[in-house]
PDB file of C-alpha atoms in Angstrom:
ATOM      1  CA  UNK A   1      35.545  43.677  61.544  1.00 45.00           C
ATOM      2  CA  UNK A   2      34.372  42.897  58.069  1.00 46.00           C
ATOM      3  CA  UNK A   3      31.190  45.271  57.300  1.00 42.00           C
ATOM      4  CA  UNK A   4      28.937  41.992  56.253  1.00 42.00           C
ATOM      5  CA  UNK A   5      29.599  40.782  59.348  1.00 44.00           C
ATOM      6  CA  UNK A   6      28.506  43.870  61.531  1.00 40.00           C
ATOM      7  CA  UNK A   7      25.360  44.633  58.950  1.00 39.00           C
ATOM      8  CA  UNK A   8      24.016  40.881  59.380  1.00 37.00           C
ATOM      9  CA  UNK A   9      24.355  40.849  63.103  1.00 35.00           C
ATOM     10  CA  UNK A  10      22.751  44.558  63.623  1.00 31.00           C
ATOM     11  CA  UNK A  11      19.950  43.597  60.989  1.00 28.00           C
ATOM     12  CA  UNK A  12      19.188  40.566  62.883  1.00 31.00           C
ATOM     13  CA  UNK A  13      19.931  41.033  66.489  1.00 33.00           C
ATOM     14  CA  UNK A  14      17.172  43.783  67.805  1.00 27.00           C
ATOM     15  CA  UNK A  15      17.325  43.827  71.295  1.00 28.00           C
ATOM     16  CA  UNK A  16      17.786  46.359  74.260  1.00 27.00           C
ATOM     17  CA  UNK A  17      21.112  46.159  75.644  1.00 27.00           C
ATOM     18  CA  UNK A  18      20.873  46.677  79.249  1.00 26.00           C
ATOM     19  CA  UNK A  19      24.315  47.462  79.661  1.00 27.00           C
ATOM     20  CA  UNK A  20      27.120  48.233  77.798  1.00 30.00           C
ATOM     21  CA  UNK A  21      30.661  48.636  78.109  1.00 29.00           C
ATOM     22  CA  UNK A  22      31.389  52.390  79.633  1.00 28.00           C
ATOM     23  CA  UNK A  23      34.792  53.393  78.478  1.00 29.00           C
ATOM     24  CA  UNK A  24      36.276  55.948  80.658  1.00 29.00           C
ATOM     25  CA  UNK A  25      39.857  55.444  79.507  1.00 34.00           C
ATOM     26  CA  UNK A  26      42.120  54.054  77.323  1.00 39.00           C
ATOM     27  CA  UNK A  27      45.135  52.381  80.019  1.00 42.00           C
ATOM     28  CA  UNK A  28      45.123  48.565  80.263  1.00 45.00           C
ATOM     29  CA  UNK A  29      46.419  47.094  83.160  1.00 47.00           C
ATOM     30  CA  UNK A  30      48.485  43.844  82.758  1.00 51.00           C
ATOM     31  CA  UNK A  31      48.992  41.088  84.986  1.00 50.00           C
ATOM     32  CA  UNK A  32      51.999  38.619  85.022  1.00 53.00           C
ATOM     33  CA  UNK A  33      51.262  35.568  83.373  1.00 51.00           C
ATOM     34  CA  UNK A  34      48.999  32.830  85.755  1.00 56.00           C
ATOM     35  CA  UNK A  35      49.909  29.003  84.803  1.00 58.00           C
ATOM     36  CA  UNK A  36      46.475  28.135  84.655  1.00 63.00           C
ATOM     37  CA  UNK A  37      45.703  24.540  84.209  1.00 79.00           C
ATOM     38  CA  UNK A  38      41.975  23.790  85.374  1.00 88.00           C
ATOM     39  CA  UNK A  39      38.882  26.393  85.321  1.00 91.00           C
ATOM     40  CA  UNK A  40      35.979  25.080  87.617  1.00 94.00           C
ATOM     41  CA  UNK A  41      33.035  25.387  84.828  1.00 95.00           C
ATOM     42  CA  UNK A  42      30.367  24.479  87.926  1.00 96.00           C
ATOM     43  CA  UNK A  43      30.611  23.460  91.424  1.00 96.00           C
ATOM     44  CA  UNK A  44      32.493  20.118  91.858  1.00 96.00           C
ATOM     45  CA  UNK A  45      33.279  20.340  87.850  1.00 97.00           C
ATOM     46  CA  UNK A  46      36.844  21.403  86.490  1.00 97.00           C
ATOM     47  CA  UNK A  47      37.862  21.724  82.948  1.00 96.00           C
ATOM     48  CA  UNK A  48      41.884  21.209  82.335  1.00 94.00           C
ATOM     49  CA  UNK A  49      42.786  23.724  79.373  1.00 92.00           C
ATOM     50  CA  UNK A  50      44.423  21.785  76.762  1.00 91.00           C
ATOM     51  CA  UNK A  51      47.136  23.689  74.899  1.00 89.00           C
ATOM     52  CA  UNK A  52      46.508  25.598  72.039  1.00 91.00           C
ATOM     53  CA  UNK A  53      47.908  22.867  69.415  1.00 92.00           C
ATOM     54  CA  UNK A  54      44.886  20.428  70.403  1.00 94.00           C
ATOM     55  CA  UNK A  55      43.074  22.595  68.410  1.00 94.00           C
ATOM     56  CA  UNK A  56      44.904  21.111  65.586  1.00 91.00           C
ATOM     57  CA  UNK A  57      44.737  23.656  63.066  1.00 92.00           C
ATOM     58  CA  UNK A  58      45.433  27.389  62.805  1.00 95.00           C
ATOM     59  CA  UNK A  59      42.274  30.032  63.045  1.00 95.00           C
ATOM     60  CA  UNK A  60      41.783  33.898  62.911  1.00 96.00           C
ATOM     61  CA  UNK A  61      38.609  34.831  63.193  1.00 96.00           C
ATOM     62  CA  UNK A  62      36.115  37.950  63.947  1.00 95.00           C
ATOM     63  CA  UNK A  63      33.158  37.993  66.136  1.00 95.00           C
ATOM     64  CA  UNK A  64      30.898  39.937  67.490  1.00 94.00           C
ATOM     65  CA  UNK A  65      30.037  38.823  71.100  1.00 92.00           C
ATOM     66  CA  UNK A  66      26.713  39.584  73.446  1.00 92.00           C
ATOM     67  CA  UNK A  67      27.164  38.054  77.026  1.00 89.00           C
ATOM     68  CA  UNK A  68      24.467  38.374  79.280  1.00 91.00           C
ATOM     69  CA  UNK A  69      24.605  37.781  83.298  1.00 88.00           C
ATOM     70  CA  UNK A  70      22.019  38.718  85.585  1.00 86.00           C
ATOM     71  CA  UNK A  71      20.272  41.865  84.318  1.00 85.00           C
ATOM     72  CA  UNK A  72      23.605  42.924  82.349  1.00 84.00           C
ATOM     73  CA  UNK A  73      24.198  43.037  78.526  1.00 87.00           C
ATOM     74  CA  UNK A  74      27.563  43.235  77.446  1.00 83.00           C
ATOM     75  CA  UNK A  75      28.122  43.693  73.768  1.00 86.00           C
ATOM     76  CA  UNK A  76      31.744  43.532  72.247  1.00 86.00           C
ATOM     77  CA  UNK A  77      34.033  42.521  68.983  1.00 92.00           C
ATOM     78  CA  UNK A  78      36.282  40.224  69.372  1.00 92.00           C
ATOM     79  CA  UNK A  79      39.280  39.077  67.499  1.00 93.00           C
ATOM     80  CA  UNK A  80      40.514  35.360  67.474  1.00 96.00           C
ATOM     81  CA  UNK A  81      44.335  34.512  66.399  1.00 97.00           C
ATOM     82  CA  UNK A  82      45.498  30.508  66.845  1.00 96.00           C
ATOM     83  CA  UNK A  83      48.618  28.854  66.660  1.00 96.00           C
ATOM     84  CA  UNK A  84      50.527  25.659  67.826  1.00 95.00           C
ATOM     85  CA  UNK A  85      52.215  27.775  70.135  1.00 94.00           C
ATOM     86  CA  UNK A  86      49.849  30.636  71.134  1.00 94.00           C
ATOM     87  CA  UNK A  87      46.011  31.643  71.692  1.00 95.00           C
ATOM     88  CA  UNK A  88      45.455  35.638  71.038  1.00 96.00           C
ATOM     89  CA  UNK A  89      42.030  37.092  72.168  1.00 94.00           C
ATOM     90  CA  UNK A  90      41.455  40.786  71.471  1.00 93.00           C
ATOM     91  CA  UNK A  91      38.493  42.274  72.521  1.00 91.00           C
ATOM     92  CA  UNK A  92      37.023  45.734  71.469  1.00 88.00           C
ATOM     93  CA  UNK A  93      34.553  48.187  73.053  1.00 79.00           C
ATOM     94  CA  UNK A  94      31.473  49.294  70.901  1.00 78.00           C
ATOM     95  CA  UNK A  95      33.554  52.193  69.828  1.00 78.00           C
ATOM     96  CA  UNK A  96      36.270  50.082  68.120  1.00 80.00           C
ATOM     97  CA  UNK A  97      38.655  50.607  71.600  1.00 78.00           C
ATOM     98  CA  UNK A  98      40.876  47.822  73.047  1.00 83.00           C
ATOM     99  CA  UNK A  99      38.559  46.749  76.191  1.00 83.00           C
ATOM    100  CA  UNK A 100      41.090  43.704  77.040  1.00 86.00           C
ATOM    101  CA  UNK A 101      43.792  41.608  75.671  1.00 91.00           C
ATOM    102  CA  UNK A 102      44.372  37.329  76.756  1.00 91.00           C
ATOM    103  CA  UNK A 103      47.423  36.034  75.564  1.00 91.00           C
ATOM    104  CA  UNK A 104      47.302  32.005  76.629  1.00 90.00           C
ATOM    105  CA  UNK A 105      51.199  29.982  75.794  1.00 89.00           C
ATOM    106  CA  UNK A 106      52.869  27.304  77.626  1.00 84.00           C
ATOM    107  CA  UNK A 107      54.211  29.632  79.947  1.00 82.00           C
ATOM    108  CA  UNK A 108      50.284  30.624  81.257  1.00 83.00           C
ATOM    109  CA  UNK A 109      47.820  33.351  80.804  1.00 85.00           C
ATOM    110  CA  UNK A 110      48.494  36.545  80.600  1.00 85.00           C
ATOM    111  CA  UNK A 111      45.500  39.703  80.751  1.00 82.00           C
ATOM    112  CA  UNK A 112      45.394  43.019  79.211  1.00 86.00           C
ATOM    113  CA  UNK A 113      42.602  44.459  80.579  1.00 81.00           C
ATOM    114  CA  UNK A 114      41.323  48.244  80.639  1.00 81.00           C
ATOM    115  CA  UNK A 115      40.159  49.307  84.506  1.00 79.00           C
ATOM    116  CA  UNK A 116      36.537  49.721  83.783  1.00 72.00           C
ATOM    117  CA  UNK A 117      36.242  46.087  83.213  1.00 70.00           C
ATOM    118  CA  UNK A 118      34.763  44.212  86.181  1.00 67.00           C
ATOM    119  CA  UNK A 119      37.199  42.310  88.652  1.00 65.00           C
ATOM    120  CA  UNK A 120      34.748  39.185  87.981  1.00 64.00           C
ATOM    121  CA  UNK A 121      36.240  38.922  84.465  1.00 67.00           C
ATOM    122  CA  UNK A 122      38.609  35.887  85.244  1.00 76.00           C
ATOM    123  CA  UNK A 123      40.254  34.785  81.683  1.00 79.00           C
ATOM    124  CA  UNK A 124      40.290  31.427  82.346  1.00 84.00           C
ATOM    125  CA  UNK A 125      37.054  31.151  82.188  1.00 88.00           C
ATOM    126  CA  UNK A 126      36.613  32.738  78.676  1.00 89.00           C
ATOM    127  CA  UNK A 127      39.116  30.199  77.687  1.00 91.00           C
ATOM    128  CA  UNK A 128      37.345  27.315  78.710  1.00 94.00           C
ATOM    129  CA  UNK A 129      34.190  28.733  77.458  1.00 95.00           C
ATOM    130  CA  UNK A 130      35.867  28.617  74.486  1.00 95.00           C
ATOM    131  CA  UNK A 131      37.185  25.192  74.521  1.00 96.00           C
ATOM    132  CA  UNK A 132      33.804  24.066  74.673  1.00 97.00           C
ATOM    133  CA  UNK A 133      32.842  25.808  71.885  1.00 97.00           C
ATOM    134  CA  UNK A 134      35.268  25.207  69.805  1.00 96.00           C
ATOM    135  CA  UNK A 135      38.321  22.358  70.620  1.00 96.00           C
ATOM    136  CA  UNK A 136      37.831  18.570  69.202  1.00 95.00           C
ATOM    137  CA  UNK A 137      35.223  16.512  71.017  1.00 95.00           C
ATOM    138  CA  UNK A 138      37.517  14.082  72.813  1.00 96.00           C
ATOM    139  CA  UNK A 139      39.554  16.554  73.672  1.00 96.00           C
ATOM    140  CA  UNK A 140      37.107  18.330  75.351  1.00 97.00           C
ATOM    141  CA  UNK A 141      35.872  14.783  76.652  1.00 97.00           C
ATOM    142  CA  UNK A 142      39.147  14.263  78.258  1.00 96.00           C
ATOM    143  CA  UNK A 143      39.518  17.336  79.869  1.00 96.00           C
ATOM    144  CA  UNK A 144      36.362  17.292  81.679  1.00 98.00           C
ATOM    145  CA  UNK A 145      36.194  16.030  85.527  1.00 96.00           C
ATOM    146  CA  UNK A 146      33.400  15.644  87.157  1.00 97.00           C
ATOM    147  CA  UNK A 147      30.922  15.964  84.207  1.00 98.00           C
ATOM    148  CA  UNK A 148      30.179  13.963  80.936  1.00 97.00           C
ATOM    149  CA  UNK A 149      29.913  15.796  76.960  1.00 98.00           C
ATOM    150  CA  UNK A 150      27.226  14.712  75.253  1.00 97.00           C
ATOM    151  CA  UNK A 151      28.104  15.743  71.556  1.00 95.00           C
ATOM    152  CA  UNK A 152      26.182  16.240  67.982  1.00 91.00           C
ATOM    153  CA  UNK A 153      26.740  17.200  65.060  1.00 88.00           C
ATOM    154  CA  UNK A 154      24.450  20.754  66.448  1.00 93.00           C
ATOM    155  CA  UNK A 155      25.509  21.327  69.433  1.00 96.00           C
ATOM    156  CA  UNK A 156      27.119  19.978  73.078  1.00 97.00           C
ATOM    157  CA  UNK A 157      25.792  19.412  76.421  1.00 98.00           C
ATOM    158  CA  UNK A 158      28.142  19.144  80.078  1.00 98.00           C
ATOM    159  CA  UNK A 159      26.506  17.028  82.275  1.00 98.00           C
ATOM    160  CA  UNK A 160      28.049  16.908  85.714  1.00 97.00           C
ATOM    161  CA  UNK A 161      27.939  13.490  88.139  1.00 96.00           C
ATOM    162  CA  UNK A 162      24.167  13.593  88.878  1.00 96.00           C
ATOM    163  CA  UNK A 163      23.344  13.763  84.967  1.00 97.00           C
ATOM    164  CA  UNK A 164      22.011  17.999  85.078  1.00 97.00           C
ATOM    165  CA  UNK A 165      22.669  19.842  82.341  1.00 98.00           C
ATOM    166  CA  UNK A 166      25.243  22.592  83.221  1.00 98.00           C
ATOM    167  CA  UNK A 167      26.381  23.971  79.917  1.00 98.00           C
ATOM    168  CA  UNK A 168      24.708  23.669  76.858  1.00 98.00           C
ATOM    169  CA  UNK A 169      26.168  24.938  73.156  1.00 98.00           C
ATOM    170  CA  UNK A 170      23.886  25.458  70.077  1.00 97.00           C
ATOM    171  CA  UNK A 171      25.799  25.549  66.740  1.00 95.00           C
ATOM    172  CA  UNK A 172      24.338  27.298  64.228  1.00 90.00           C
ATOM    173  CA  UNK A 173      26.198  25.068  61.653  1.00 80.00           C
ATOM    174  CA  UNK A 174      27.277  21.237  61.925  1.00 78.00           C
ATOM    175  CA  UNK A 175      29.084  20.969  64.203  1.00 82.00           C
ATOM    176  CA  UNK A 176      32.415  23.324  66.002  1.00 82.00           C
ATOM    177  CA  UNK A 177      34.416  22.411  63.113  1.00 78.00           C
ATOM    178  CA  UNK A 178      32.108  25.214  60.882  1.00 86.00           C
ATOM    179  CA  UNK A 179      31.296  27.077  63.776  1.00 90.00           C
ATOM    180  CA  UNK A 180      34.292  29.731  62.922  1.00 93.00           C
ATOM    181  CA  UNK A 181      31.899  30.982  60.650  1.00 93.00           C
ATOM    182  CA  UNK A 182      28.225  31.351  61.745  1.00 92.00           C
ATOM    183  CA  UNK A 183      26.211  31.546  64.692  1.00 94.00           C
ATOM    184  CA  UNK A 184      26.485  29.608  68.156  1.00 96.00           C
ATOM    185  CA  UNK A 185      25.129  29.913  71.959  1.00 97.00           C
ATOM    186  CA  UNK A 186      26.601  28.757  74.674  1.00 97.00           C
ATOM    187  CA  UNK A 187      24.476  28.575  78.140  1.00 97.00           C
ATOM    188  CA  UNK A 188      25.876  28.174  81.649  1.00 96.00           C
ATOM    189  CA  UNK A 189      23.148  27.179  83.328  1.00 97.00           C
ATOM    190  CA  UNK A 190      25.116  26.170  86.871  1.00 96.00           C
ATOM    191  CA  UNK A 191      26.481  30.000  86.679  1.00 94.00           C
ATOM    192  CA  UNK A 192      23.584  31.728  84.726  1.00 94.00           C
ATOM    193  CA  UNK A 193      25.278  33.173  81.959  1.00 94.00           C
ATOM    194  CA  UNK A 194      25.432  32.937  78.337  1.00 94.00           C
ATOM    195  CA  UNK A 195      27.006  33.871  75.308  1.00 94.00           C
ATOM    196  CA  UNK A 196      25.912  34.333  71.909  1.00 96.00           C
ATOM    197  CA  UNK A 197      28.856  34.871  68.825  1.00 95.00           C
ATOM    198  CA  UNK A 198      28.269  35.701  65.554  1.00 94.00           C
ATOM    199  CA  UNK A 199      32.146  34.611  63.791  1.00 94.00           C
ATOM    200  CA  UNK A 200      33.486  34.922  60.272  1.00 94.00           C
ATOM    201  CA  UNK A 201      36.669  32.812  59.955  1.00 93.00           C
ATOM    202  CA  UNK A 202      39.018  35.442  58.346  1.00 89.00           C
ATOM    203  CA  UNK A 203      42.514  35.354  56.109  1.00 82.00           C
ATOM    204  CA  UNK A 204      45.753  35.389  58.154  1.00 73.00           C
TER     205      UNK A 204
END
């Protein structure tokens, strides 16, 4: 994680984290590869995951992620490698440990995942999260069933059949073309989550 990166988020973000990740070993336990295809984002809404080459360019980023549920904080780094052919998340523990690992290729998803980590943690759902955030607007349009995007150049808004907002995105630049680099939130209001990233688009 580049050391600008860490200073400007631990300068800026003061806050009490309610819960962190508790590491109390170092195994990851790894599941056969699930052809997922749609992620329900909210009842009665579904979100197809497009492949990794809608994304239409290559990315590796570095982020530093705080996802908050409930009364829990969890706080974590996460590493971001894209390809035509294959979407790499790496995420870290506070301590600089491997907390999970979600490989996503045509032949499905596959999770790394250390055995502290709650069963809730379903990976499709941090893909689609980050579809959202991050894949072309009509892509994400077209993937959507059951709800509308409403898109600008600051942020996104799912709407599902009855016009309520059930996911909401704040860029912190213009638009998920800069948002690599920079701030973002993402709010799931239907589920009652959401996700703040602080990313720096890095060499490969």
């Amino acid at each position: 994680m580049p050391a600008t990166l860490a200073n400007k988020w631990w300068i800026t973000r003061q806050f009490p984290i309610l819960l962190v990740l508790l590491v109390t070993g170092c195994a990851t336990v790894t599941l056969p590869p699930e052809p997922v295809r749609s992620v329900s984002i909210a009842t009665g809404v579904m979100l197809t995951l497009p492949p990794s080459s809608a994304l239409d360019r290559t990315v590796e980023a570095a982020q530093l992620v705080t996802a908050r549920y409930r009364d829990q904080t969890f706080l974590f780094e996460g590493r971001i490698s894209v390809t035509p052919e294959r979407f790499l998340l790496v995420g870290l523990d506070t301590m600089g440990r491997r907390a999970l690992t979600v490989t996503w290729t045509a032949d499905g998803v596959t999770l790394d995942a250390a055995p502290w980590l709650p069963d809730t943690l379903k990976p499709g759902n941090m893909l689609a999260d980050i579809v959202l955030i991050y894949w072309p607007e009509a892509t994400v349009r077209a993937a959507l069933s059951g709800a509308s995007l409403e898109a600008g150049p600051m942020g996104r808004s799912v709407r599902n059949a009855d016009g309520a907002e059930i996911v909401n995105i704040v860029y912190g630049k213009l638009g998920a073309a800069g948002a690599w680099s920079g701030r973002l939130r993402l709010s799931n209001l239907a589920r009652g989550y959401d996700i703040e990233v602080q990313s720096e688009e890095t060499p490969p």
